[in-house]
PDB file of C-alpha atoms in Angstrom:
ATOM      1  CA  UNK A 238       1.096  -8.904  20.795  1.00  0.00           C
ATOM      2  CA  UNK A 239       3.931  -6.665  19.595  1.00  0.00           C
ATOM      3  CA  UNK A 240       3.808  -5.127  16.128  1.00  0.00           C
ATOM      4  CA  UNK A 241       6.928  -4.910  13.962  1.00  0.00           C
ATOM      5  CA  UNK A 242       6.110  -2.310  11.316  1.00  0.00           C
ATOM      6  CA  UNK A 243       8.391  -3.115   8.393  1.00  0.00           C
ATOM      7  CA  UNK A 244       8.278   0.069   6.339  1.00  0.00           C
ATOM      8  CA  UNK A 245       7.500   3.140   8.442  1.00  0.00           C
ATOM      9  CA  UNK A 246       6.597   5.387   5.531  1.00  0.00           C
ATOM     10  CA  UNK A 247       3.143   6.807   4.852  1.00  0.00           C
ATOM     11  CA  UNK A 248       0.845   3.868   5.635  1.00  0.00           C
ATOM     12  CA  UNK A 249       3.181   2.049   8.023  1.00  0.00           C
ATOM     13  CA  UNK A 250       4.314   5.166   9.849  1.00  0.00           C
ATOM     14  CA  UNK A 251       0.797   6.477  10.415  1.00  0.00           C
ATOM     15  CA  UNK A 252      -0.464   3.080  11.593  1.00  0.00           C
ATOM     16  CA  UNK A 253       2.599   2.510  13.779  1.00  0.00           C
ATOM     17  CA  UNK A 254       2.096   5.900  15.423  1.00  0.00           C
ATOM     18  CA  UNK A 255      -1.588   5.245  16.105  1.00  0.00           C
ATOM     19  CA  UNK A 256      -0.851   1.776  17.511  1.00  0.00           C
ATOM     20  CA  UNK A 257       1.842   3.268  19.754  1.00  0.00           C
ATOM     21  CA  UNK A 258      -0.509   5.980  20.992  1.00  0.00           C
ATOM     22  CA  UNK A 259      -3.170   3.372  21.779  1.00  0.00           C
ATOM     23  CA  UNK A 260      -0.751   1.478  24.024  1.00  0.00           C
ATOM     24  CA  UNK A 261       0.334  -1.369  21.757  1.00  0.00           C
ATOM     25  CA  UNK A 262       4.058  -2.268  21.681  1.00  0.00           C
ATOM     26  CA  UNK A 263       5.546  -1.194  18.351  1.00  0.00           C
ATOM     27  CA  UNK A 264       8.954  -1.412  16.679  1.00  0.00           C
ATOM     28  CA  UNK A 265       9.489   0.479  13.428  1.00  0.00           C
ATOM     29  CA  UNK A 266      11.809  -0.667  10.654  1.00  0.00           C
ATOM     30  CA  UNK A 267      12.866   2.304   8.538  1.00  0.00           C
ATOM     31  CA  UNK A 268      15.882   3.384   6.519  1.00  0.00           C
ATOM     32  CA  UNK A 269      18.009   6.325   5.468  1.00  0.00           C
ATOM     33  CA  UNK A 270      17.180   9.859   6.530  1.00  0.00           C
ATOM     34  CA  UNK A 271      13.753   8.790   7.762  1.00  0.00           C
ATOM     35  CA  UNK A 272      15.281   6.333  10.235  1.00  0.00           C
ATOM     36  CA  UNK A 273      17.833   8.909  11.399  1.00  0.00           C
ATOM     37  CA  UNK A 274      15.124  11.499  11.991  1.00  0.00           C
ATOM     38  CA  UNK A 275      12.953   9.066  13.968  1.00  0.00           C
ATOM     39  CA  UNK A 276      15.903   8.073  16.139  1.00  0.00           C
ATOM     40  CA  UNK A 277      17.099  11.632  16.726  1.00  0.00           C
ATOM     41  CA  UNK A 278      13.849  13.592  17.051  1.00  0.00           C
ATOM     42  CA  UNK A 279      11.069  11.013  17.169  1.00  0.00           C
ATOM     43  CA  UNK A 280       8.264  10.222  14.738  1.00  0.00           C
ATOM     44  CA  UNK A 281       5.945  13.144  14.050  1.00  0.00           C
ATOM     45  CA  UNK A 282       2.337  12.285  13.227  1.00  0.00           C
ATOM     46  CA  UNK A 283       0.222  14.984  11.635  1.00  0.00           C
ATOM     47  CA  UNK A 284      -3.568  14.642  11.835  1.00  0.00           C
ATOM     48  CA  UNK A 285      -6.663  16.778  11.547  1.00  0.00           C
ATOM     49  CA  UNK A 286      -6.174  17.941  15.125  1.00  0.00           C
ATOM     50  CA  UNK A 287      -2.524  18.972  14.837  1.00  0.00           C
ATOM     51  CA  UNK A 288       0.799  17.185  15.148  1.00  0.00           C
ATOM     52  CA  UNK A 289       2.404  15.044  17.820  1.00  0.00           C
ATOM     53  CA  UNK A 290       5.965  13.756  18.074  1.00  0.00           C
ATOM     54  CA  UNK A 291       6.566  10.463  19.830  1.00  0.00           C
ATOM     55  CA  UNK A 292       9.560   8.277  20.543  1.00  0.00           C
ATOM     56  CA  UNK A 293       8.954   4.832  19.063  1.00  0.00           C
ATOM     57  CA  UNK A 294      11.721   2.204  18.923  1.00  0.00           C
ATOM     58  CA  UNK A 295      13.164   2.193  15.405  1.00  0.00           C
ATOM     59  CA  UNK A 296      15.725  -0.088  13.757  1.00  0.00           C
ATOM     60  CA  UNK A 297      17.319  -0.498  10.348  1.00  0.00           C
ATOM     61  CA  UNK A 298      16.420  -4.158   9.880  1.00  0.00           C
ATOM     62  CA  UNK A 299      15.111  -7.389  11.409  1.00  0.00           C
ATOM     63  CA  UNK A 300      18.570  -8.414  12.667  1.00  0.00           C
ATOM     64  CA  UNK A 301      18.477  -5.557  15.217  1.00  0.00           C
ATOM     65  CA  UNK A 302      15.307  -6.866  16.879  1.00  0.00           C
ATOM     66  CA  UNK A 303      15.153  -9.181  19.885  1.00  0.00           C
ATOM     67  CA  UNK A 304      12.292 -11.301  18.606  1.00  0.00           C
ATOM     68  CA  UNK A 305       9.546 -12.549  20.903  1.00  0.00           C
ATOM     69  CA  UNK A 306       6.972 -15.260  20.502  1.00  0.00           C
ATOM     70  CA  UNK A 307       3.748 -13.760  19.207  1.00  0.00           C
ATOM     71  CA  UNK A 308       5.354 -10.869  17.317  1.00  0.00           C
ATOM     72  CA  UNK A 309       3.323  -9.793  14.307  1.00  0.00           C
ATOM     73  CA  UNK A 310       5.022  -8.201  11.307  1.00  0.00           C
ATOM     74  CA  UNK A 311       3.037  -5.488   9.549  1.00  0.00           C
ATOM     75  CA  UNK A 312       4.667  -5.494   6.117  1.00  0.00           C
ATOM     76  CA  UNK A 313       4.277  -1.976   4.712  1.00  0.00           C
ATOM     77  CA  UNK A 314       7.120  -1.649   2.209  1.00  0.00           C
ATOM     78  CA  UNK A 315       6.374  -1.040  -1.459  1.00  0.00           C
ATOM     79  CA  UNK A 316       5.893  -4.247  -3.456  1.00  0.00           C
ATOM     80  CA  UNK A 317       9.244  -3.934  -5.236  1.00  0.00           C
ATOM     81  CA  UNK A 318      10.928  -4.179  -1.814  1.00  0.00           C
ATOM     82  CA  UNK A 319       8.995  -7.202  -0.563  1.00  0.00           C
ATOM     83  CA  UNK A 320      11.522  -9.841  -1.584  1.00  0.00           C
ATOM     84  CA  UNK A 321      14.406  -8.143   0.223  1.00  0.00           C
ATOM     85  CA  UNK A 322      12.237  -7.606   3.305  1.00  0.00           C
ATOM     86  CA  UNK A 323      11.243 -11.272   3.405  1.00  0.00           C
ATOM     87  CA  UNK A 324      14.866 -12.359   3.048  1.00  0.00           C
ATOM     88  CA  UNK A 325      15.787 -10.235   6.067  1.00  0.00           C
ATOM     89  CA  UNK A 326      12.861 -11.565   8.072  1.00  0.00           C
ATOM     90  CA  UNK A 327      13.646 -15.179   7.175  1.00  0.00           C
ATOM     91  CA  UNK A 328      17.159 -14.742   8.547  1.00  0.00           C
ATOM     92  CA  UNK A 329      16.050 -13.277  11.877  1.00  0.00           C
ATOM     93  CA  UNK A 330      12.378 -13.825  12.734  1.00  0.00           C
ATOM     94  CA  UNK A 331      11.061 -17.113  14.201  1.00  0.00           C
ATOM     95  CA  UNK A 332       9.436 -19.386  11.589  1.00  0.00           C
ATOM     96  CA  UNK A 333       6.016 -19.056  13.245  1.00  0.00           C
ATOM     97  CA  UNK A 334       5.969 -15.273  12.934  1.00  0.00           C
ATOM     98  CA  UNK A 335       2.714 -13.897  11.533  1.00  0.00           C
ATOM     99  CA  UNK A 336       3.145 -11.749   8.420  1.00  0.00           C
ATOM    100  CA  UNK A 337       0.423  -9.193   7.694  1.00  0.00           C
ATOM    101  CA  UNK A 338       0.626  -7.469   4.299  1.00  0.00           C
ATOM    102  CA  UNK A 339      -0.485  -3.827   4.414  1.00  0.00           C
ATOM    103  CA  UNK A 340       0.520  -3.364   0.788  1.00  0.00           C
ATOM    104  CA  UNK A 341      -1.146  -2.471  -2.468  1.00  0.00           C
ATOM    105  CA  UNK A 342      -1.193  -5.123  -5.153  1.00  0.00           C
ATOM    106  CA  UNK A 343      -1.950  -8.830  -4.841  1.00  0.00           C
ATOM    107  CA  UNK A 344       1.474 -10.500  -5.177  1.00  0.00           C
ATOM    108  CA  UNK A 345       2.975  -9.778  -1.762  1.00  0.00           C
ATOM    109  CA  UNK A 346       0.994 -12.381   0.184  1.00  0.00           C
ATOM    110  CA  UNK A 347       1.994 -15.095  -2.282  1.00  0.00           C
ATOM    111  CA  UNK A 348       5.656 -14.153  -1.895  1.00  0.00           C
ATOM    112  CA  UNK A 349       5.353 -14.185   1.895  1.00  0.00           C
ATOM    113  CA  UNK A 350       3.710 -17.616   1.915  1.00  0.00           C
ATOM    114  CA  UNK A 351       6.841 -19.088   0.333  1.00  0.00           C
ATOM    115  CA  UNK A 352       8.756 -18.074   3.455  1.00  0.00           C
ATOM    116  CA  UNK A 353       6.263 -18.011   6.336  1.00  0.00           C
ATOM    117  CA  UNK A 354       3.334 -20.292   7.054  1.00  0.00           C
ATOM    118  CA  UNK A 355       0.966 -17.735   8.547  1.00  0.00           C
ATOM    119  CA  UNK A 356       0.211 -14.890   6.141  1.00  0.00           C
ATOM    120  CA  UNK A 357      -2.596 -12.339   6.205  1.00  0.00           C
ATOM    121  CA  UNK A 358      -3.743  -9.736   3.721  1.00  0.00           C
ATOM    122  CA  UNK A 359      -5.136  -6.312   4.563  1.00  0.00           C
ATOM    123  CA  UNK A 360      -7.210  -4.195   2.211  1.00  0.00           C
ATOM    124  CA  UNK A 361      -5.832  -0.760   3.004  1.00  0.00           C
ATOM    125  CA  UNK A 362      -8.063   2.249   2.455  1.00  0.00           C
ATOM    126  CA  UNK A 363      -6.099   4.935   4.238  1.00  0.00           C
ATOM    127  CA  UNK A 364      -4.936   8.088   2.426  1.00  0.00           C
ATOM    128  CA  UNK A 365      -1.600   9.087   3.959  1.00  0.00           C
ATOM    129  CA  UNK A 366       1.419  11.196   3.087  1.00  0.00           C
ATOM    130  CA  UNK A 367       5.140  10.890   3.715  1.00  0.00           C
ATOM    131  CA  UNK A 368       7.369  13.482   2.041  1.00  0.00           C
ATOM    132  CA  UNK A 369       9.680  14.648   4.850  1.00  0.00           C
ATOM    133  CA  UNK A 370      12.040  12.453   6.934  1.00  0.00           C
ATOM    134  CA  UNK A 371      10.574  11.790  10.361  1.00  0.00           C
ATOM    135  CA  UNK A 372       7.108  13.071   9.450  1.00  0.00           C
ATOM    136  CA  UNK A 373       3.987  11.165   8.356  1.00  0.00           C
ATOM    137  CA  UNK A 374       0.478  12.479   7.896  1.00  0.00           C
ATOM    138  CA  UNK A 375      -2.964  10.907   8.169  1.00  0.00           C
ATOM    139  CA  UNK A 376      -4.987  12.599   5.432  1.00  0.00           C
ATOM    140  CA  UNK A 377      -8.337  11.399   6.819  1.00  0.00           C
ATOM    141  CA  UNK A 378      -9.892  12.441  10.130  1.00  0.00           C
ATOM    142  CA  UNK A 379     -11.214  11.416  12.597  1.00  0.00           C
ATOM    143  CA  UNK A 380     -10.973   7.848  11.241  1.00  0.00           C
ATOM    144  CA  UNK A 381      -7.510   7.450   9.647  1.00  0.00           C
ATOM    145  CA  UNK A 382      -8.504   4.478   7.511  1.00  0.00           C
ATOM    146  CA  UNK A 383     -10.138   1.120   6.864  1.00  0.00           C
ATOM    147  CA  UNK A 384      -7.997  -1.989   7.417  1.00  0.00           C
ATOM    148  CA  UNK A 385     -10.023  -5.134   6.779  1.00  0.00           C
ATOM    149  CA  UNK A 386      -7.986  -8.324   7.263  1.00  0.00           C
ATOM    150  CA  UNK A 387      -8.126 -12.017   6.376  1.00  0.00           C
ATOM    151  CA  UNK A 388      -5.899 -15.050   6.094  1.00  0.00           C
ATOM    152  CA  UNK A 389      -4.186 -15.700   2.800  1.00  0.00           C
ATOM    153  CA  UNK A 390      -5.461 -17.126   0.536  1.00  0.00           C
ATOM    154  CA  UNK A 391      -8.800 -17.170   2.369  1.00  0.00           C
ATOM    155  CA  UNK A 392     -10.451 -17.523   5.752  1.00  0.00           C
ATOM    156  CA  UNK A 393     -10.090 -15.902   9.168  1.00  0.00           C
ATOM    157  CA  UNK A 394      -8.761 -17.082  12.530  1.00  0.00           C
ATOM    158  CA  UNK A 395      -8.184 -15.783  16.092  1.00  0.00           C
ATOM    159  CA  UNK A 396      -5.024 -13.916  15.038  1.00  0.00           C
ATOM    160  CA  UNK A 397      -6.968 -12.012  12.373  1.00  0.00           C
ATOM    161  CA  UNK A 398      -9.542 -11.154  15.035  1.00  0.00           C
ATOM    162  CA  UNK A 399      -6.822  -9.941  17.429  1.00  0.00           C
ATOM    163  CA  UNK A 400      -5.103  -7.822  14.807  1.00  0.00           C
ATOM    164  CA  UNK A 401      -8.425  -6.304  13.717  1.00  0.00           C
ATOM    165  CA  UNK A 402      -9.168  -5.477  17.365  1.00  0.00           C
ATOM    166  CA  UNK A 403      -5.764  -3.765  17.701  1.00  0.00           C
ATOM    167  CA  UNK A 404      -6.438  -1.730  14.561  1.00  0.00           C
ATOM    168  CA  UNK A 405      -9.760  -0.643  16.044  1.00  0.00           C
ATOM    169  CA  UNK A 406      -7.989   0.303  19.287  1.00  0.00           C
ATOM    170  CA  UNK A 407      -5.796   2.579  17.162  1.00  0.00           C
ATOM    171  CA  UNK A 408      -8.834   4.358  15.709  1.00  0.00           C
ATOM    172  CA  UNK A 409      -9.222   2.487  12.429  1.00  0.00           C
ATOM    173  CA  UNK A 410     -12.241   0.564  11.169  1.00  0.00           C
ATOM    174  CA  UNK A 411     -11.337  -3.084  10.692  1.00  0.00           C
ATOM    175  CA  UNK A 412     -13.269  -6.284  10.034  1.00  0.00           C
ATOM    176  CA  UNK A 413     -12.008  -9.845   9.506  1.00  0.00           C
ATOM    177  CA  UNK A 414     -12.992 -11.004   6.022  1.00  0.00           C
ATOM    178  CA  UNK A 415     -12.638 -14.571   4.713  1.00  0.00           C
ATOM    179  CA  UNK A 416     -12.550 -13.271   1.110  1.00  0.00           C
ATOM    180  CA  UNK A 417      -9.856 -10.669   1.677  1.00  0.00           C
ATOM    181  CA  UNK A 418      -8.216 -11.192  -1.729  1.00  0.00           C
ATOM    182  CA  UNK A 419     -11.474 -10.330  -3.494  1.00  0.00           C
ATOM    183  CA  UNK A 420     -11.280  -7.010  -1.677  1.00  0.00           C
ATOM    184  CA  UNK A 421      -7.624  -6.584  -2.545  1.00  0.00           C
ATOM    185  CA  UNK A 422      -8.343  -7.159  -6.234  1.00  0.00           C
ATOM    186  CA  UNK A 423     -11.035  -4.495  -5.939  1.00  0.00           C
ATOM    187  CA  UNK A 424      -8.458  -2.165  -4.410  1.00  0.00           C
ATOM    188  CA  UNK A 425      -6.065  -3.059  -7.240  1.00  0.00           C
ATOM    189  CA  UNK A 426      -8.585  -1.648  -9.703  1.00  0.00           C
ATOM    190  CA  UNK A 427      -8.437   1.655  -7.837  1.00  0.00           C
ATOM    191  CA  UNK A 428      -4.640   1.559  -7.807  1.00  0.00           C
ATOM    192  CA  UNK A 429      -4.032   0.934 -11.520  1.00  0.00           C
ATOM    193  CA  UNK A 430      -4.434   4.677 -12.017  1.00  0.00           C
ATOM    194  CA  UNK A 431      -1.569   5.446  -9.602  1.00  0.00           C
ATOM    195  CA  UNK A 432       1.048   5.373 -12.346  1.00  0.00           C
ATOM    196  CA  UNK A 433      -0.931   7.856 -14.444  1.00  0.00           C
ATOM    197  CA  UNK A 434      -1.466  10.127 -11.442  1.00  0.00           C
ATOM    198  CA  UNK A 435       2.278  10.012 -10.777  1.00  0.00           C
ATOM    199  CA  UNK A 436       3.359  11.198 -14.214  1.00  0.00           C
ATOM    200  CA  UNK A 437       0.411  13.311 -15.404  1.00  0.00           C
ATOM    201  CA  UNK A 438      -0.952  14.666 -12.140  1.00  0.00           C
ATOM    202  CA  UNK A 439      -4.294  16.438 -12.468  1.00  0.00           C
ATOM    203  CA  UNK A 440      -3.822  17.828 -15.976  1.00  0.00           C
ATOM    204  CA  UNK A 441      -6.832  18.039 -18.263  1.00  0.00           C
ATOM    205  CA  UNK A 442      -7.335  14.719 -20.021  1.00  0.00           C
ATOM    206  CA  UNK A 443      -5.870  12.624 -17.225  1.00  0.00           C
ATOM    207  CA  UNK A 444      -9.276  11.498 -15.946  1.00  0.00           C
ATOM    208  CA  UNK A 445     -10.114   9.971 -19.320  1.00  0.00           C
ATOM    209  CA  UNK A 446      -6.890   7.961 -19.192  1.00  0.00           C
ATOM    210  CA  UNK A 447      -7.755   6.814 -15.657  1.00  0.00           C
ATOM    211  CA  UNK A 448     -11.087   5.501 -16.881  1.00  0.00           C
ATOM    212  CA  UNK A 449      -9.582   3.634 -19.816  1.00  0.00           C
ATOM    213  CA  UNK A 450      -6.869   2.065 -17.647  1.00  0.00           C
ATOM    214  CA  UNK A 451      -9.443   0.856 -15.118  1.00  0.00           C
ATOM    215  CA  UNK A 452     -11.954  -0.430 -17.695  1.00  0.00           C
ATOM    216  CA  UNK A 453      -9.174  -2.386 -19.375  1.00  0.00           C
ATOM    217  CA  UNK A 454      -8.116  -3.827 -16.007  1.00  0.00           C
ATOM    218  CA  UNK A 455     -11.677  -4.889 -15.198  1.00  0.00           C
ATOM    219  CA  UNK A 456     -11.993  -6.576 -18.598  1.00  0.00           C
ATOM    220  CA  UNK A 457      -8.758  -8.506 -18.018  1.00  0.00           C
ATOM    221  CA  UNK A 458      -9.798  -9.723 -14.555  1.00  0.00           C
ATOM    222  CA  UNK A 459     -13.247 -10.684 -15.881  1.00  0.00           C
ATOM    223  CA  UNK A 460     -11.726 -12.659 -18.741  1.00  0.00           C
ATOM    224  CA  UNK A 461      -9.354 -14.410 -16.321  1.00  0.00           C
ATOM    225  CA  UNK A 462     -12.213 -15.285 -13.945  1.00  0.00           C
ATOM    226  CA  UNK A 463     -10.668 -13.365 -11.022  1.00  0.00           C
ATOM    227  CA  UNK A 464     -13.195 -12.117  -8.469  1.00  0.00           C
ATOM    228  CA  UNK A 465     -13.046  -8.558  -7.190  1.00  0.00           C
ATOM    229  CA  UNK A 466     -15.284  -6.207  -5.251  1.00  0.00           C
ATOM    230  CA  UNK A 467     -17.214  -3.996  -7.674  1.00  0.00           C
ATOM    231  CA  UNK A 468     -17.018  -0.246  -7.277  1.00  0.00           C
ATOM    232  CA  UNK A 469     -20.429   0.084  -5.601  1.00  0.00           C
ATOM    233  CA  UNK A 470     -19.542  -2.480  -2.912  1.00  0.00           C
ATOM    234  CA  UNK A 471     -16.210  -0.778  -2.365  1.00  0.00           C
ATOM    235  CA  UNK A 472     -17.898   2.622  -2.130  1.00  0.00           C
ATOM    236  CA  UNK A 473     -20.443   1.279   0.349  1.00  0.00           C
ATOM    237  CA  UNK A 474     -17.643   0.057   2.622  1.00  0.00           C
ATOM    238  CA  UNK A 475     -15.998   3.469   2.512  1.00  0.00           C
ATOM    239  CA  UNK A 476     -19.350   5.298   2.807  1.00  0.00           C
ATOM    240  CA  UNK A 477     -18.764   8.532   4.694  1.00  0.00           C
ATOM    241  CA  UNK A 478     -16.037   7.078   6.923  1.00  0.00           C
ATOM    242  CA  UNK A 479     -13.001   8.370   5.058  1.00  0.00           C
ATOM    243  CA  UNK A 480     -13.107  12.149   5.342  1.00  0.00           C
ATOM    244  CA  UNK A 481     -10.082  13.825   3.793  1.00  0.00           C
ATOM    245  CA  UNK A 482      -8.633  16.676   5.833  1.00  0.00           C
ATOM    246  CA  UNK A 483      -8.956  19.792   3.682  1.00  0.00           C
ATOM    247  CA  UNK A 484      -6.022  21.594   5.268  1.00  0.00           C
ATOM    248  CA  UNK A 485      -3.404  19.171   3.916  1.00  0.00           C
ATOM    249  CA  UNK A 486      -1.290  19.620   0.796  1.00  0.00           C
ATOM    250  CA  UNK A 487      -1.520  16.106  -0.575  1.00  0.00           C
ATOM    251  CA  UNK A 488       0.040  16.279  -4.007  1.00  0.00           C
ATOM    252  CA  UNK A 489      -0.858  12.742  -5.046  1.00  0.00           C
ATOM    253  CA  UNK A 490      -0.988   9.094  -4.118  1.00  0.00           C
ATOM    254  CA  UNK A 491       1.778   6.735  -3.071  1.00  0.00           C
ATOM    255  CA  UNK A 492       3.369   6.504  -6.531  1.00  0.00           C
ATOM    256  CA  UNK A 493       3.351  10.304  -6.899  1.00  0.00           C
ATOM    257  CA  UNK A 494       5.038  10.526  -3.503  1.00  0.00           C
ATOM    258  CA  UNK A 495       7.740   8.053  -4.573  1.00  0.00           C
ATOM    259  CA  UNK A 496       8.631  10.307  -7.515  1.00  0.00           C
ATOM    260  CA  UNK A 497       8.499  13.400  -5.317  1.00  0.00           C
ATOM    261  CA  UNK A 498      10.960  11.857  -2.853  1.00  0.00           C
ATOM    262  CA  UNK A 499      13.217  10.749  -5.707  1.00  0.00           C
ATOM    263  CA  UNK A 500      13.444   7.151  -4.553  1.00  0.00           C
ATOM    264  CA  UNK A 501      14.511   5.934  -8.003  1.00  0.00           C
ATOM    265  CA  UNK A 502      11.826   3.242  -8.136  1.00  0.00           C
ATOM    266  CA  UNK A 503       8.057   2.988  -8.256  1.00  0.00           C
ATOM    267  CA  UNK A 504       5.388   0.369  -7.620  1.00  0.00           C
ATOM    268  CA  UNK A 505       3.757   0.386 -11.069  1.00  0.00           C
ATOM    269  CA  UNK A 506       4.992  -3.088 -12.060  1.00  0.00           C
ATOM    270  CA  UNK A 507       2.891  -4.581  -9.235  1.00  0.00           C
ATOM    271  CA  UNK A 508      -0.244  -2.509  -9.911  1.00  0.00           C
ATOM    272  CA  UNK A 509      -0.802  -1.900 -13.614  1.00  0.00           C
ATOM    273  CA  UNK A 510       1.935  -4.477 -14.125  1.00  0.00           C
ATOM    274  CA  UNK A 511      -0.224  -7.105 -12.413  1.00  0.00           C
ATOM    275  CA  UNK A 512      -2.925  -6.486 -15.013  1.00  0.00           C
ATOM    276  CA  UNK A 513      -0.338  -6.778 -17.793  1.00  0.00           C
ATOM    277  CA  UNK A 514       0.854 -10.096 -16.345  1.00  0.00           C
ATOM    278  CA  UNK A 515      -2.656 -11.552 -16.102  1.00  0.00           C
ATOM    279  CA  UNK A 516      -3.428 -10.347 -19.626  1.00  0.00           C
ATOM    280  CA  UNK A 517      -0.329 -12.005 -21.055  1.00  0.00           C
ATOM    281  CA  UNK A 518      -1.061 -15.255 -19.210  1.00  0.00           C
ATOM    282  CA  UNK A 519      -4.459 -15.336 -20.910  1.00  0.00           C
ATOM    283  CA  UNK A 520      -3.438 -14.047 -24.330  1.00  0.00           C
ATOM    284  CA  UNK A 521      -5.152 -10.684 -23.907  1.00  0.00           C
ATOM    285  CA  UNK A 522      -4.062  -7.149 -24.812  1.00  0.00           C
ATOM    286  CA  UNK A 523      -3.561  -4.516 -22.110  1.00  0.00           C
ATOM    287  CA  UNK A 524      -2.046  -1.505 -23.913  1.00  0.00           C
ATOM    288  CA  UNK A 525      -3.193   1.135 -21.432  1.00  0.00           C
ATOM    289  CA  UNK A 526      -1.755  -0.630 -18.419  1.00  0.00           C
ATOM    290  CA  UNK A 527       1.439  -1.408 -20.360  1.00  0.00           C
ATOM    291  CA  UNK A 528       1.846   2.273 -21.143  1.00  0.00           C
ATOM    292  CA  UNK A 529       1.171   3.194 -17.523  1.00  0.00           C
ATOM    293  CA  UNK A 530       4.046   0.961 -16.388  1.00  0.00           C
ATOM    294  CA  UNK A 531       6.384   2.167 -19.089  1.00  0.00           C
ATOM    295  CA  UNK A 532       5.965   5.860 -18.283  1.00  0.00           C
ATOM    296  CA  UNK A 533       6.061   5.425 -14.504  1.00  0.00           C
ATOM    297  CA  UNK A 534       9.240   3.343 -14.672  1.00  0.00           C
ATOM    298  CA  UNK A 535      10.837   5.896 -16.971  1.00  0.00           C
ATOM    299  CA  UNK A 536      10.006   8.798 -14.639  1.00  0.00           C
ATOM    300  CA  UNK A 537      11.443   6.925 -11.646  1.00  0.00           C
ATOM    301  CA  UNK A 538      14.592   5.889 -13.521  1.00  0.00           C
ATOM    302  CA  UNK A 539      15.257   9.373 -14.873  1.00  0.00           C
ATOM    303  CA  UNK A 540      14.362  11.195 -11.652  1.00  0.00           C
ATOM    304  CA  UNK A 541      11.672  13.296 -13.356  1.00  0.00           C
ATOM    305  CA  UNK A 542       9.298  15.418 -11.301  1.00  0.00           C
ATOM    306  CA  UNK A 543       5.798  13.985 -10.789  1.00  0.00           C
ATOM    307  CA  UNK A 544       2.833  15.362 -12.688  1.00  0.00           C
ATOM    308  CA  UNK A 545       4.835  16.902 -15.542  1.00  0.00           C
ATOM    309  CA  UNK A 546       3.764  14.736 -18.517  1.00  0.00           C
ATOM    310  CA  UNK A 547       1.109  16.047 -20.899  1.00  0.00           C
ATOM    311  CA  UNK A 548      -1.724  13.483 -21.188  1.00  0.00           C
ATOM    312  CA  UNK A 549      -1.644  13.941 -24.967  1.00  0.00           C
ATOM    313  CA  UNK A 550       1.969  12.744 -25.028  1.00  0.00           C
ATOM    314  CA  UNK A 551       1.021   9.789 -22.794  1.00  0.00           C
ATOM    315  CA  UNK A 552      -1.695   8.786 -25.275  1.00  0.00           C
ATOM    316  CA  UNK A 553       0.640   9.222 -28.263  1.00  0.00           C
ATOM    317  CA  UNK A 554       2.922   6.453 -26.965  1.00  0.00           C
ATOM    318  CA  UNK A 555       0.290   3.741 -26.572  1.00  0.00           C
ATOM    319  CA  UNK A 556       1.579   0.436 -27.935  1.00  0.00           C
ATOM    320  CA  UNK A 557      -0.055  -0.744 -31.140  1.00  0.00           C
TER     321      UNK A 557
END
């Protein structure tokens, strides 16, 4: 089983490096300066025990790959890039290729199922950082993360078992779960605060906004009858496994990192935006999540530095 890691940024780059180090064949798909750095110098993985640079095959897109039967795509791009990634895969990868979504949000698997028959979701609990081309960092040690997997929309099969085993080979904790989307909706509730973290950082008053955004999201999912793992079940799964390395300089989550790198786009429309969509489909208000999307999109569009918005100003712009 060869792994094609589509999106070698924080999550994908760290996982790809660990899979490579554990002896699994890996091809990375990256872009821009990050791709150039990997090709020229190798991929540098920073962990709690130091850093290691390795030479992993890296390409700019699916068309550059000589596809084999049994290849598994680990889709690790941000949700706003999923459609373009799937279009590239559809043009090059065999129809029976397995697609495994390592992404936040709950819309990516549905998009993939339009194109490929065999789709799997992964609930990713793996704090990582990617700010410098060619360098990724695992922010937890010694276990870099939890990667539970299941078929989409539900169930497990031998491929899920094999992928979970490969993740465990690479040092992760991974279990096949037939209700993987329930876990991913639980993760979504943790991620709806990403947009607030990105624009307000850790300023006083931000935590109160986080709580209101999450409570609103829970109320919307409850009203829509969508199952999700409650916080205590999620916390029990994490337990004391995820130990953040204190020596790192992690400024914020994935959305914060997108603003820091100046990518010009952000994932908010598929996190808080998912809550807004569900709310509108059911005739419900979701002003906090709407505001989270609006501010995050504005920061990305205008190239503003992360963590520079006063929480009071954020609150002052809540929709009526």
